[in-house]
Tab-separated table of C-alpha atoms in Angstrom:
chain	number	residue	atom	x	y	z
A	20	UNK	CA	-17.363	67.359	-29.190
A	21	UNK	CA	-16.262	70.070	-31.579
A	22	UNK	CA	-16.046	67.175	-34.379
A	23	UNK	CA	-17.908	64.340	-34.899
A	24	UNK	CA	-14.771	62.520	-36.597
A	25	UNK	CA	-11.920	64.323	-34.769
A	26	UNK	CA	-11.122	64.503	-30.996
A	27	UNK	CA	-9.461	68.195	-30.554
A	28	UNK	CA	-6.637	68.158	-28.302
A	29	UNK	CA	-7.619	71.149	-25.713
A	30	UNK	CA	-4.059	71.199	-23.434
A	31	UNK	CA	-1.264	68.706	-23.114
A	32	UNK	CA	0.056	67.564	-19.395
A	33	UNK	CA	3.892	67.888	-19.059
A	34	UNK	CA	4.039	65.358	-16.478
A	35	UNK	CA	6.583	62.468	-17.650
A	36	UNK	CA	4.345	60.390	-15.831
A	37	UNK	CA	1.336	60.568	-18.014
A	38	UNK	CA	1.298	58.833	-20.996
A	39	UNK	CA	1.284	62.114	-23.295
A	40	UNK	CA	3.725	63.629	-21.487
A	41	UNK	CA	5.813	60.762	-21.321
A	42	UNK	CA	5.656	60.098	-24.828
A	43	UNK	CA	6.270	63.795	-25.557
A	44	UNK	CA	9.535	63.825	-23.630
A	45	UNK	CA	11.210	61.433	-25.872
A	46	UNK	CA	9.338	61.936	-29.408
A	47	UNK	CA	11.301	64.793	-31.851
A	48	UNK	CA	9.897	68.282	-31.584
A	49	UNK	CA	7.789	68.014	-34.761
A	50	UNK	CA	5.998	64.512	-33.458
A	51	UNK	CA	4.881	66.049	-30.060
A	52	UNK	CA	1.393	65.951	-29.640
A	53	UNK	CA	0.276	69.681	-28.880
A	54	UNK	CA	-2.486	71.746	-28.126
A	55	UNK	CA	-4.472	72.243	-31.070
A	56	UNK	CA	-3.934	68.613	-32.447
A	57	UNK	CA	-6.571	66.354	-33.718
A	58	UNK	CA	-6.593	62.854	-32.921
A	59	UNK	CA	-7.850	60.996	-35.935
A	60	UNK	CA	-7.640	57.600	-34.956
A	61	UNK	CA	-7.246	55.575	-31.732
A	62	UNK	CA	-6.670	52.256	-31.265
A	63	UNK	CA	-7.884	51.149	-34.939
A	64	UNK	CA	-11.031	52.832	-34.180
A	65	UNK	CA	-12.011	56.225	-36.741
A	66	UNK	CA	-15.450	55.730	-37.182
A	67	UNK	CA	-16.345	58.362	-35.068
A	68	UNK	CA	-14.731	60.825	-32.170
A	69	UNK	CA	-17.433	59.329	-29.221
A	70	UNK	CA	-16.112	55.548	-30.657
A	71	UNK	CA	-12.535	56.736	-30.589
A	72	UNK	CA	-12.950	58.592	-27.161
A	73	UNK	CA	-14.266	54.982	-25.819
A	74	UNK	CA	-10.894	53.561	-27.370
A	75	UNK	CA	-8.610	55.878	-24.957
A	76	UNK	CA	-10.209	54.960	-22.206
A	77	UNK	CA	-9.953	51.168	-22.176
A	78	UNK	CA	-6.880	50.451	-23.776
A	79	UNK	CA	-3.755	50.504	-21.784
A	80	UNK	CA	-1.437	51.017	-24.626
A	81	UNK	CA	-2.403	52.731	-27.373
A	82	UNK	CA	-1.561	53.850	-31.292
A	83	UNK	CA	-3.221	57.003	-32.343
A	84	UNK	CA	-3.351	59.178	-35.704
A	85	UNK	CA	-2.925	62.931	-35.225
A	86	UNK	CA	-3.741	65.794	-37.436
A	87	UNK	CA	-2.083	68.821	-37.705
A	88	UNK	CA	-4.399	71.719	-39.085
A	89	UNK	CA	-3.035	73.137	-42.031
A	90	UNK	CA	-2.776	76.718	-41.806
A	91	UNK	CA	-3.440	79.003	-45.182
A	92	UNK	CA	-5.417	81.898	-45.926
A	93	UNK	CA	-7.646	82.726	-48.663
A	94	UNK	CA	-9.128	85.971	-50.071
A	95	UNK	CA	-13.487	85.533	-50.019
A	96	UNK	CA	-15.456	88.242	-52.001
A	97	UNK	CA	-18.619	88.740	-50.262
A	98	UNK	CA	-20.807	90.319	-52.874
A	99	UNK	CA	-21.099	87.216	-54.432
A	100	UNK	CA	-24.073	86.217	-51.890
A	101	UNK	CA	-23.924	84.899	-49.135
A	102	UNK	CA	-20.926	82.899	-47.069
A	103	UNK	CA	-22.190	79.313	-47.838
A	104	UNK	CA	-20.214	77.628	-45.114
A	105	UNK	CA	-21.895	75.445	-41.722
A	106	UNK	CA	-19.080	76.279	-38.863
A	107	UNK	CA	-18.469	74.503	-35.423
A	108	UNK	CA	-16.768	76.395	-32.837
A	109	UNK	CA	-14.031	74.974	-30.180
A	110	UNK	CA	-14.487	74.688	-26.560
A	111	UNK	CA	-12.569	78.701	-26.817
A	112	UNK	CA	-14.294	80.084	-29.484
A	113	UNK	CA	-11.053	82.638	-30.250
A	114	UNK	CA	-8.405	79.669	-31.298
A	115	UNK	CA	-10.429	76.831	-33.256
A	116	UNK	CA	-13.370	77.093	-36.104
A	117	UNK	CA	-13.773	73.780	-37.816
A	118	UNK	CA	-15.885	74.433	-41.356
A	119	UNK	CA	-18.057	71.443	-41.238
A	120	UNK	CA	-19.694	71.978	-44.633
A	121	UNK	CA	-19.124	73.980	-47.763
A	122	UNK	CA	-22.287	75.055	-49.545
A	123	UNK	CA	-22.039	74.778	-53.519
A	124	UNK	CA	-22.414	78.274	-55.020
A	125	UNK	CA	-21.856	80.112	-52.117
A	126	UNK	CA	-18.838	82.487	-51.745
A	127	UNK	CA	-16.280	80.235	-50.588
A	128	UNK	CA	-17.302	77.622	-52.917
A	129	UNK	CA	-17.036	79.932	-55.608
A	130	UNK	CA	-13.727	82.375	-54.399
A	131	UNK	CA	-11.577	79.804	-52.925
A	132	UNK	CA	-12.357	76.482	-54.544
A	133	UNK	CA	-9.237	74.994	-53.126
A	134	UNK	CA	-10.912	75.053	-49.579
A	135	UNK	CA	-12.807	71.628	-49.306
């Protein structure tokens, strides 16, 4: 798991006869669940992704929370030391980095304080 709180949502089936894609066919563009998505919650469960992937599997109907990442970019001077960020990488390293931790004093903590 990329995410020990989040499920990451790697592809989305089409099919009108899975659930996803059956809900997708009906929901408005901007509710679609999509590639990219993080499923937050499942079932009532969020105390962890492995608790929440357990949820999916046994329930036959389910209500889920899903997270859209938020997309900005920020300006980090380096010569302030060093990066002070912990990263985890998705399943294709190219499209998802999830910052796990910010390090206090380090140069995003410092240059882009609104990143938390």
């Amino acid at each position: 798991l990329l995410n020990d709180r989040a499920l990451y949502v790697c592809s989305v089936e089409s099919d009108p006869d899975t659930p996803v894609g059956s809900y997708n066919a009906v929901a408005p563009e901007h509710r679609r669940i999509r590639p990219g998505d993080f499923i937050v919650s499942a079932a009532g469960e969020n105390s962890s992704a492995q608790a929440m992937a357990e949820a999916l599997k046994r329930s036959l109907t389910v209500v889920i929370g899903v997270q859209r990442p938020r997309l900005f970019r920020v300006v980090i001077d380096r010569r302030e030391g060093p990066m002070g960020v912990e990263v985890k990488f998705g399943p294709n390293s190219s499209e998802t980095m999830v910052i796990v931790r910010i390090e206090e004093g380090g140069s995003m903590h410092l240059c882009a304080p609104e990143v938390r």
